[in-house]
Amino acid sequence: MLLVVMIGTAFMRPPTHKLTYLKLVMPKGWPVPPTNIFANNPLTEEGFQIGRKLFYDARLSKDSNFSCASCHQQFAAFSTFDHDFSHGFNNSFTTRNAPGLFNIAWQKELHWDGGINHIEVQPLSPLTATNEMAETLENVLKKLKGDTSYVRLFKIAFADATINSQHLLKALAQFTGSIQSYNTKYDKVKRGEDSFTVSEKLGYTVFLTNCNSCHKEPLFTDNSFRNNGIGANDKLKDKGRMAITGNPADSLKFKVPSLRNVTLTGPYMHDGRMYSLNKVIEHYRTGINSSQPTLDTLLRKKIVMTNQQKADLLSFLMALKDATMISDPRFKQPD
Amino acid sequence: MMARCSLLFLLMQLFISAAIEQTPVANLKVTFVNTVNKVPLVLDSVAYTNCWDETYTISKLKYYISNVQLQMADKKISKENESYHLINEEDTATKSFSFSMPAGKYSSFSFLIGVDSLKNVSGAQTDALDPLNGMFWTWNNGYIMFKLEGNSPQSTVVNNKVEYHIGGFAGVNNSLRRVTINFDAPLILLKKENTEIFIQADIGKLWNARHNLKIIETPVFMTPGTMSAAIADNYAACFELIKIVQQ
């Protein structure tokens, strides 16, 4: 009888490597993520490390020139530093500004237009876009299968040991989904570990009055899609959210980006048209064209802000830089 | 205590396996036959004429069949497990699939054309749902439920292309369609017996089954929208039962 039980147990649990399970940090006072992005993708150290290797591997692109990290640089909070558009295959440009990557577990939809409905399937877009990595999924898998280091790593991390698109995408999601920002000065002040300067404190008040409705703390975004009145880009004619929903009411609406690390993620707006935070604040103060039919209702009322308040607001925004995240060795290019 | 637990566990296992054994199962095979005006479809080389007198060839025809189920006379529904199939005209092996059903008396058979909304938002999938199959939109996520590509002299786009990539799983333009086939006489599935259901998808009906679809007006449609929903209504009407073989 014991033998039967033993055989049964052996059958149910095939011998696998012992995996080290990890958990996302759920900072105190934060909202519960809209979905559990790791519900069908148990987060492990082994999976995370494959994702990290993939994220920094330029062979994922057609000409081996572009990795995910080419456009998502750690020192720029995983956006493209100082670029309105990122560079892609064959001297092309992307058509939107690369957003910073962090706290993805709290986002229901990804991309400026929200066209991506799950973190796992996001990489399919940059991998195959002709103006980004320009590669095919078939070729990526072929390259990985021909690399003994990947073969060994996938064997350890995934129960059936195979390199397939599902495991590739799940591993990448384990890395990108683990990039979290919760150690800015703002966070430390909230935890009682630090205190704001006078200017930062005044800036926080200005922020709460004028910005917090959309850039809602503590994530500094409400993840909604809004027309912030910058007007269409004449060349790109990008309609934003409308391209996804087909609804004219969504014309010129783009995702509200997080203001965490905002001093590192410039230039600003979906097309990177504003090179400084000063310009951005000036837009909200004086530049809104209220004749646009889909302009956000919150922006129809003029934002009144003195020059001193604007300077204080800038001080506060600087306190949203997460030095821990941008120097975290776990997110660096692996050796 | 440990011994008692093991004994309980073993008894439970025996009970479960006995319970499984007690439900007699029948084998069911479903085969899809793609036709144009009831004649088996030939890719590329045969030119067809639709009801609008437009001529066309078909180079690619792929569609998802999912959530296959049978309903018994007493309304009880039996579903195929992990029911996701990509029917690809190019590959005969994809046009049939087999599964087992509890033996019994069934009144109808039904399936979804496309991939249910849940699987459209659940991240990276594999097998029939692998994005490698070229049936997943990478910029506006979701599965292409039905893909027809070909050429027509009436097409006004480059290379006289005809391309319908139909998808969208939510909202007013949802392209998911469930086809239900009510059996004239109850289908009796006996234990261990093999039954094969043949379903025809007659592309000849694509052009006017519910809405008018003219190549000259709409040679290409590849986003969720009013037209894709109309095309989905049309292809849903292309599916019908042709025969059931039992042995």
XYZ file of C-alpha atoms in Angstrom:
582
model
C 0.000 0.000 0.000
C 2.845 2.353 0.880
C 4.387 1.556 -2.478
C 1.226 2.660 -4.270
C 1.301 5.966 -2.397
C 4.972 6.437 -3.230
C 4.429 5.739 -6.908
C 1.453 8.079 -6.902
C 3.504 10.860 -5.306
C 6.390 10.369 -7.725
C 3.979 10.569 -10.627
C 2.352 13.740 -9.389
C 5.598 15.586 -8.742
C 8.195 15.089 -11.459
C 11.725 15.762 -10.213
C 12.500 19.434 -10.694
C 15.117 21.828 -9.468
C 14.259 23.558 -6.258
C 13.139 27.054 -7.234
C 13.511 30.168 -5.122
C 10.153 31.915 -4.984
C 10.022 35.712 -4.793
C 7.303 38.182 -3.907
C 6.544 41.695 -5.072
C 6.836 44.358 -2.389
C 3.424 45.745 -1.438
C 4.296 49.121 0.101
C 2.147 50.220 3.026
C -0.759 52.415 2.013
C -0.628 51.499 -1.662
C -3.729 50.341 -3.496
C -4.077 46.650 -4.302
C -2.847 45.986 -7.885
C -5.761 45.720 -10.344
C -4.726 42.143 -11.209
C -2.068 39.773 -9.962
C 0.369 39.842 -12.895
C 2.109 36.751 -11.557
C -1.079 34.700 -11.067
C -0.142 32.287 -13.865
C 3.574 32.961 -13.772
C 5.055 32.163 -10.358
C 7.805 34.688 -9.676
C 11.111 32.920 -9.050
C 14.713 34.035 -8.839
C 15.477 31.649 -11.707
C 12.759 33.090 -13.973
C 13.703 36.659 -13.021
C 17.339 36.037 -14.000
C 16.364 34.675 -17.431
C 14.184 37.731 -17.929
C 17.078 39.971 -16.924
C 19.450 38.268 -19.366
C 16.864 38.547 -22.146
C 16.159 42.205 -21.349
C 19.819 43.066 -21.935
C 20.341 40.714 -24.918
C 20.655 42.621 -28.217
C 20.403 39.356 -30.166
C 16.671 39.619 -29.643
C 16.713 42.201 -32.453
C 17.111 41.480 -36.153
C 20.583 43.034 -36.454
C 21.712 42.388 -32.861
C 21.896 46.132 -32.247
C 18.933 46.618 -29.957
C 18.027 45.047 -26.661
C 15.038 46.029 -24.534
C 17.553 47.997 -22.456
C 18.613 50.082 -25.478
C 15.423 52.086 -25.073
C 14.727 51.290 -21.423
C 17.831 52.454 -19.579
C 18.102 51.887 -15.858
C 19.715 55.272 -15.174
C 16.732 56.909 -16.892
C 14.226 54.919 -14.809
C 14.034 52.541 -17.783
C 12.972 55.206 -20.293
C 15.247 56.466 -23.112
C 17.386 59.229 -21.662
C 17.178 62.594 -23.419
C 15.376 61.256 -26.507
C 11.969 62.280 -27.773
C 11.874 59.086 -29.841
C 14.014 55.979 -29.488
C 16.153 54.555 -32.257
C 15.163 51.319 -33.950
C 16.253 48.970 -36.717
C 17.711 50.472 -39.890
C 18.016 54.043 -38.591
C 14.340 54.338 -37.859
C 12.621 56.142 -35.036
C 9.809 54.978 -32.833
C 6.635 57.037 -33.057
C 6.168 57.542 -29.325
C 8.363 58.453 -26.381
C 9.602 55.383 -24.455
C 7.968 55.379 -21.026
C 9.803 54.498 -17.828
C 9.281 50.916 -16.660
C 8.403 50.477 -13.007
C 5.416 49.485 -10.881
C 3.927 47.684 -13.890
C 2.035 45.411 -11.503
C -0.212 48.405 -10.775
C -1.036 49.019 -14.451
C -3.974 47.340 -16.089
C -3.086 48.368 -19.632
C 0.306 49.186 -21.083
C 1.525 51.605 -23.773
C 0.461 55.214 -24.272
C -2.777 54.030 -25.861
C -3.397 51.089 -23.505
C -3.347 48.640 -26.415
C -1.482 46.023 -24.393
C -3.712 44.130 -21.990
C -1.147 41.983 -20.158
C 2.507 42.450 -19.217
C 3.422 39.051 -20.709
C 2.396 39.910 -24.246
C 3.911 43.409 -24.308
C 7.356 42.339 -25.664
C 5.709 40.987 -28.842
C 5.171 44.565 -29.932
C 8.761 45.970 -29.749
C 10.290 42.615 -30.798
C 8.402 42.557 -34.078
C 7.864 46.258 -34.879
C 9.886 47.134 -37.994
C 10.988 50.428 -36.433
C 12.072 48.793 -33.187
C 13.743 45.366 -32.918
C 12.323 44.173 -36.273
C 12.763 40.486 -35.488
C 10.348 37.560 -35.754
C 9.356 35.461 -32.789
C 10.500 32.352 -34.704
C 14.016 33.746 -35.090
C 14.274 34.853 -31.480
C 13.391 31.344 -30.331
C 15.858 29.825 -32.799
C 18.654 32.007 -31.412
C 17.805 31.109 -27.826
C 17.585 27.386 -28.566
C 21.028 27.551 -30.124
C 22.547 29.105 -27.020
C 23.538 26.547 -24.373
C 23.402 29.088 -21.545
C 19.720 29.784 -22.263
C 18.989 26.068 -22.690
C 20.464 25.431 -19.244
C 18.618 28.334 -17.599
C 15.201 27.515 -19.103
C 15.656 23.899 -18.015
C 16.054 25.017 -14.424
C 13.342 27.667 -14.353
C 10.485 25.961 -16.166
C 9.029 22.567 -15.316
C 8.906 21.221 -18.870
C 12.371 22.615 -19.655
C 11.414 23.925 -23.082
C 12.286 27.208 -24.730
C 9.043 28.422 -26.261
C 7.341 31.757 -26.748
C 5.293 31.365 -23.580
C 8.328 30.819 -21.363
C 10.273 33.579 -23.105
C 7.443 36.037 -22.449
C 6.820 34.873 -18.900
C 10.522 35.204 -18.034
C 10.644 38.749 -19.417
C 7.518 39.610 -17.406
C 9.195 38.320 -14.248
C 12.027 40.792 -14.733
C 10.095 43.862 -15.871
C 7.264 43.207 -13.423
C 9.786 43.150 -10.571
C 11.093 46.653 -11.240
C 9.493 48.643 -8.467
C 9.808 52.227 -7.365
C 8.935 52.816 -3.711
C 12.065 54.442 -2.282
C 11.871 58.054 -3.405
C 12.327 60.847 -0.880
C 8.536 61.204 -0.964
C 8.199 57.543 0.128
C 10.780 58.031 2.869
C 8.952 61.099 4.170
C 5.687 59.124 4.180
C 7.414 56.369 6.154
C 8.827 58.888 8.614
C 12.416 58.222 7.574
C 13.095 61.668 6.116
C 11.526 65.121 5.963
C 10.730 67.532 3.128
C 12.551 70.839 2.759
C 10.344 73.921 3.072
C 10.175 74.243 -0.721
C 9.350 70.546 -1.238
C 6.620 70.779 1.363
C 5.066 73.815 -0.313
C 5.459 72.064 -3.679
C 3.616 69.025 -2.326
C 0.664 71.290 -1.490
C 0.752 72.772 -5.001
C 0.871 69.216 -6.368
C -2.106 68.064 -4.296
C -4.153 71.058 -5.446
C -3.318 70.971 -9.144
C -1.897 67.620 -10.241
C -3.050 64.845 -7.919
C -6.432 64.266 -9.606
C -4.708 62.570 -12.542
C -1.183 61.912 -11.253
C -2.654 60.320 -8.158
C -0.284 59.507 -5.299
C 1.275 57.147 -4.309
C 1.624 55.764 -7.881
C 1.469 59.312 -9.278
C -0.897 58.206 -12.021
C -4.494 57.052 -12.048
C -3.718 55.007 -15.199
C -6.533 56.720 -17.085
C -6.438 58.041 -20.656
C -6.872 61.786 -21.062
C -6.438 64.577 -23.572
C -4.203 67.068 -21.781
C -4.612 69.752 -24.418
C -1.244 69.617 -26.160
C -2.944 69.147 -29.522
C -2.266 66.605 -32.244
C 1.196 66.043 -33.637
C 0.857 67.250 -37.249
C 3.297 64.721 -38.691
C 2.341 61.622 -36.714
C -1.411 62.276 -36.569
C -1.485 59.989 -33.549
C -5.011 59.684 -32.186
C -3.880 57.766 -29.092
C -6.535 55.758 -27.293
C -8.963 56.088 -30.199
C -6.776 53.771 -32.284
C -7.543 51.034 -29.766
C -11.195 51.654 -28.918
C -12.330 53.061 -32.265
C -14.320 55.582 -30.232
C -14.058 59.224 -31.446
C -14.546 60.326 -27.809
C -11.081 58.840 -27.150
C -9.382 60.933 -29.820
C -6.062 62.440 -28.623
C -6.274 60.689 -25.270
C -3.083 59.164 -23.926
C -2.230 57.378 -20.738
C -1.421 59.558 -17.732
C 2.237 58.739 -17.013
C 3.548 58.328 -13.491
C 5.468 61.276 -12.099
C 7.808 58.991 -10.187
C 11.325 59.576 -11.542
C 9.939 62.390 -13.689
C 13.254 64.263 -13.616
C 14.833 61.251 -15.390
C 12.174 60.361 -17.954
C 12.204 63.492 -20.121
C 11.546 64.633 -22.748
C 7.845 64.656 -21.971
C 4.462 63.839 -23.551
C 3.655 60.873 -25.806
C 5.743 62.363 -28.614
C 8.475 63.815 -26.382
C 7.778 67.316 -27.660
C 8.601 69.055 -24.361
C 12.212 68.951 -23.314
C 11.894 70.374 -19.806
C 9.608 70.105 -16.803
C 9.453 73.875 -16.882
C 7.788 73.655 -20.320
C 5.377 71.004 -19.067
C 4.227 73.060 -16.102
C 4.023 76.147 -18.324
C 1.742 74.179 -20.662
C -0.680 73.429 -17.832
C -0.464 77.017 -16.565
C -0.865 78.905 -19.798
C -0.736 76.647 -22.874
C -3.968 74.670 -22.904
C -6.109 75.059 -25.988
C -9.607 74.677 -24.573
C -11.293 74.455 -27.986
C -10.447 70.746 -28.314
C -13.636 68.695 -27.967
C -12.021 65.796 -26.077
C -9.969 68.013 -23.729
C -10.122 66.630 -20.211
C -12.822 68.275 -18.105
C -10.352 68.823 -15.254
C -8.282 71.040 -17.558
C -11.153 73.223 -18.715
C -10.718 75.289 -15.567
C -7.557 77.358 -15.718
C -4.739 76.269 -13.429
C -3.555 79.282 -11.469
C -0.017 79.021 -10.132
C 2.456 81.720 -9.120
C 6.095 81.559 -10.185
C 7.043 80.744 -6.601
C 4.510 77.888 -6.529
C 5.912 76.591 -9.798
C 9.447 76.588 -8.348
C 8.209 74.753 -5.257
C 6.376 72.215 -7.405
C 9.632 71.532 -9.271
C 11.370 70.928 -5.919
C 8.691 68.417 -5.004
C 8.946 66.630 -8.370
C 12.682 66.208 -7.759
C 11.807 64.376 -4.537
C 10.129 61.724 -6.706
C 13.446 60.427 -8.013
C 14.092 56.866 -6.901
C 17.863 56.604 -6.491
C 17.531 53.098 -5.061
C 15.757 51.747 -8.119
C 18.051 53.294 -10.692
C 21.145 51.919 -8.965
C 19.721 48.565 -7.844
C 22.301 45.932 -8.884
C 19.543 43.379 -9.423
C 18.285 45.386 -12.382
C 21.711 45.974 -13.931
C 23.042 44.236 -17.018
C 24.103 40.750 -15.888
C 27.818 39.877 -16.093
C -1.509 9.955 12.627
C 0.678 9.940 9.510
C -0.408 6.402 8.685
C -4.020 7.358 9.087
C -3.572 10.331 6.755
C -1.923 8.188 4.103
C -4.691 5.650 4.394
C -7.314 8.347 4.009
C -5.429 9.757 1.025
C -5.232 6.345 -0.589
C -8.910 5.673 -0.007
C -9.753 9.019 -1.566
C -7.621 8.221 -4.585
C -9.303 4.844 -4.985
C -12.702 6.488 -4.637
C -11.877 9.140 -7.247
C -10.535 6.634 -9.776
C -13.580 4.441 -9.204
C -15.839 7.432 -9.802
C -14.034 8.226 -13.053
C -14.333 4.620 -14.163
C -18.056 4.664 -13.532
C -18.741 7.433 -16.065
C -18.731 5.719 -19.457
C -17.041 7.798 -22.112
C -17.504 7.953 -25.852
C -14.935 9.157 -28.368
C -15.814 12.120 -30.477
C -13.985 13.521 -33.472
C -14.882 16.810 -35.125
C -13.749 17.543 -38.667
C -14.041 20.880 -40.416
C -14.410 20.939 -44.167
C -13.799 24.308 -45.785
C -15.723 24.742 -49.020
C -16.779 27.371 -51.509
C -20.331 26.852 -52.704
C -20.195 23.368 -51.178
C -17.142 22.301 -53.212
C -13.966 21.665 -51.170
C -11.807 24.766 -51.110
C -8.629 24.802 -53.192
C -6.099 27.411 -52.156
C -4.464 29.764 -54.679
C -5.200 28.008 -57.954
C -8.983 28.132 -58.230
C -10.791 31.386 -58.958
C -14.199 31.704 -57.343
C -17.035 34.090 -58.086
C -19.171 35.587 -55.342
C -22.791 36.699 -55.451
C -21.700 40.204 -56.541
C -19.973 38.773 -59.602
C -16.565 39.476 -58.136
C -13.853 36.896 -58.726
C -11.355 35.938 -56.055
C -8.788 33.373 -55.011
C -8.045 32.360 -51.428
C -4.444 31.909 -50.313
C -4.971 31.582 -46.589
C -7.856 30.558 -44.364
C -7.372 30.160 -40.629
C -9.834 30.408 -37.785
C -10.160 29.481 -34.138
C -12.718 27.016 -32.849
C -12.991 27.016 -29.082
C -15.236 26.191 -26.132
C -16.693 23.148 -27.851
C -19.646 21.662 -26.003
C -22.546 19.300 -26.348
C -25.895 19.627 -24.678
C -27.909 16.658 -23.537
C -31.635 16.290 -24.012
C -32.030 17.154 -20.309
C -30.083 20.450 -20.875
C -26.942 19.182 -19.119
C -23.851 20.537 -20.880
C -20.592 18.624 -21.355
C -17.551 20.649 -22.386
C -14.295 19.713 -24.030
C -11.335 20.415 -21.709
C -8.800 23.036 -22.847
C -10.876 23.542 -25.945
C -8.788 25.695 -28.304
C -8.188 24.719 -31.920
C -6.710 26.636 -34.803
C -8.147 25.360 -38.071
C -5.686 26.073 -40.865
C -6.724 25.156 -44.417
C -3.074 24.609 -45.347
C -2.593 21.899 -42.743
C -4.973 18.904 -42.870
C -3.953 17.752 -39.391
C -5.427 20.912 -37.876
C -8.840 20.362 -39.422
C -9.817 17.522 -37.072
C -9.637 17.130 -33.338
C -10.776 14.423 -30.951
C -11.923 14.365 -27.372
C -14.071 12.242 -25.122
C -17.560 12.991 -23.869
C -19.711 11.198 -21.334
C -21.897 8.626 -23.082
C -25.467 9.829 -23.419
C -28.182 11.320 -25.546
C -27.320 14.749 -26.938
C -29.551 17.310 -28.563
C -27.055 19.911 -29.772
C -23.430 20.660 -30.491
C -21.893 24.102 -30.272
C -18.614 25.963 -30.505
C -17.210 29.461 -30.473
C -15.595 30.868 -33.607
C -12.664 32.646 -32.041
C -10.987 32.721 -28.657
C -13.045 33.608 -25.574
C -12.444 37.002 -23.959
C -10.701 35.570 -20.885
C -7.908 33.971 -22.913
C -7.493 37.268 -24.795
C -6.409 39.019 -21.609
C -4.549 36.248 -19.766
C -1.016 36.790 -21.029
C 1.272 34.481 -22.986
C -0.371 31.249 -24.122
C 0.960 28.188 -25.907
C -0.067 25.467 -28.415
C -2.994 26.636 -30.595
C -2.894 30.012 -28.843
C 0.852 30.577 -29.306
C 1.497 34.004 -30.875
C 3.836 32.119 -33.236
C 0.711 31.092 -35.147
C 0.365 34.633 -36.477
C -3.107 35.030 -35.030
C -2.337 37.559 -32.270
C -2.392 41.330 -32.613
C 0.703 42.771 -30.959
C -0.279 46.478 -31.008
C -3.907 46.172 -29.938
C -3.863 42.941 -28.027
C -6.212 40.151 -28.790
C -6.553 37.167 -31.047
C -7.445 37.294 -34.710
C -10.465 35.006 -34.623
C -10.741 34.505 -38.391
C -8.243 35.235 -41.117
C -8.917 35.073 -44.850
C -6.384 36.276 -47.394
C -6.459 36.188 -51.157
C -6.621 38.275 -54.297
C -9.299 39.731 -56.503
C -9.234 41.898 -59.630
C -12.025 43.892 -57.944
C -9.749 44.796 -55.030
C -8.556 48.384 -55.164
C -5.556 47.926 -52.856
C -1.952 47.125 -53.766
C -1.473 43.734 -55.474
C -5.263 43.365 -55.601
C -5.177 41.984 -52.105
C -8.179 40.753 -50.165
C -7.492 40.509 -46.437
C -9.932 40.050 -43.614
C -8.346 39.730 -40.186
C -11.312 39.666 -37.862
C -10.949 40.058 -34.109
C -12.046 42.038 -31.074
C -13.464 40.350 -28.002
C -15.327 43.101 -26.168
C -17.816 45.900 -26.602
C -20.257 46.549 -29.424
C -17.902 45.243 -32.102
C -17.170 41.956 -30.352
C -16.446 39.413 -33.085
C -17.020 36.280 -30.996
C -19.785 34.135 -32.444
C -21.188 30.900 -31.072
C -22.501 28.414 -33.585
C -25.096 25.961 -32.270
C -26.131 22.963 -34.273
C -29.348 21.322 -33.130
C -29.514 17.675 -34.107
C -32.639 16.617 -36.000
C -32.674 13.385 -34.011
C -30.822 13.029 -30.692
C -27.206 12.007 -31.098
C -26.548 8.955 -28.975
C -22.972 8.518 -27.843
C -22.267 5.018 -26.578
C -19.390 3.971 -24.331
C -16.156 3.438 -26.247
C -17.925 4.037 -29.569
C -16.394 6.437 -32.117
C -18.447 9.269 -33.542
C -17.261 11.807 -36.093
C -19.071 15.075 -36.703
C -18.357 16.840 -40.003
C -18.871 20.591 -40.064
C -18.768 22.551 -43.288
C -17.575 26.151 -43.474
C -18.878 27.405 -46.811
C -16.936 30.567 -47.697
C -19.327 31.137 -50.597
C -21.763 32.514 -48.003
C -19.268 35.033 -46.612
C -20.400 37.744 -49.035
C -24.065 38.098 -48.185
C -25.183 35.677 -45.448
C -26.293 38.487 -43.097
C -24.742 41.688 -44.437
C -23.475 42.671 -47.863
C -19.721 42.311 -48.183
C -18.368 43.498 -51.527
C -14.689 43.223 -52.361
C -14.804 46.447 -54.345
C -16.056 48.293 -51.250
C -14.138 46.455 -48.517
C -11.107 44.589 -49.869
C -9.262 44.783 -46.556
C -10.443 44.922 -42.975
C -8.073 44.225 -40.101
C -9.189 46.058 -36.967
C -12.098 45.581 -34.599
C -14.991 47.711 -35.864
C -18.505 47.744 -37.287
C -17.393 46.025 -40.479
C -15.507 43.279 -38.634
C -18.604 42.547 -36.559
C -20.644 42.318 -39.783
C -18.083 39.983 -41.368
C -18.198 37.852 -38.193
C -21.990 37.602 -38.572
C -21.446 36.412 -42.127
C -18.820 33.780 -41.435
C -20.798 32.466 -38.471
C -23.546 31.692 -40.984
C -21.099 29.698 -43.139
C -20.914 26.848 -40.629
C -23.289 23.925 -40.871
C -23.480 20.246 -40.065
C -22.927 18.003 -43.077
C -22.890 14.533 -41.576
C -22.326 12.378 -38.521
C -20.562 9.034 -38.843
C -20.801 6.460 -36.041
C -19.074 3.114 -35.675
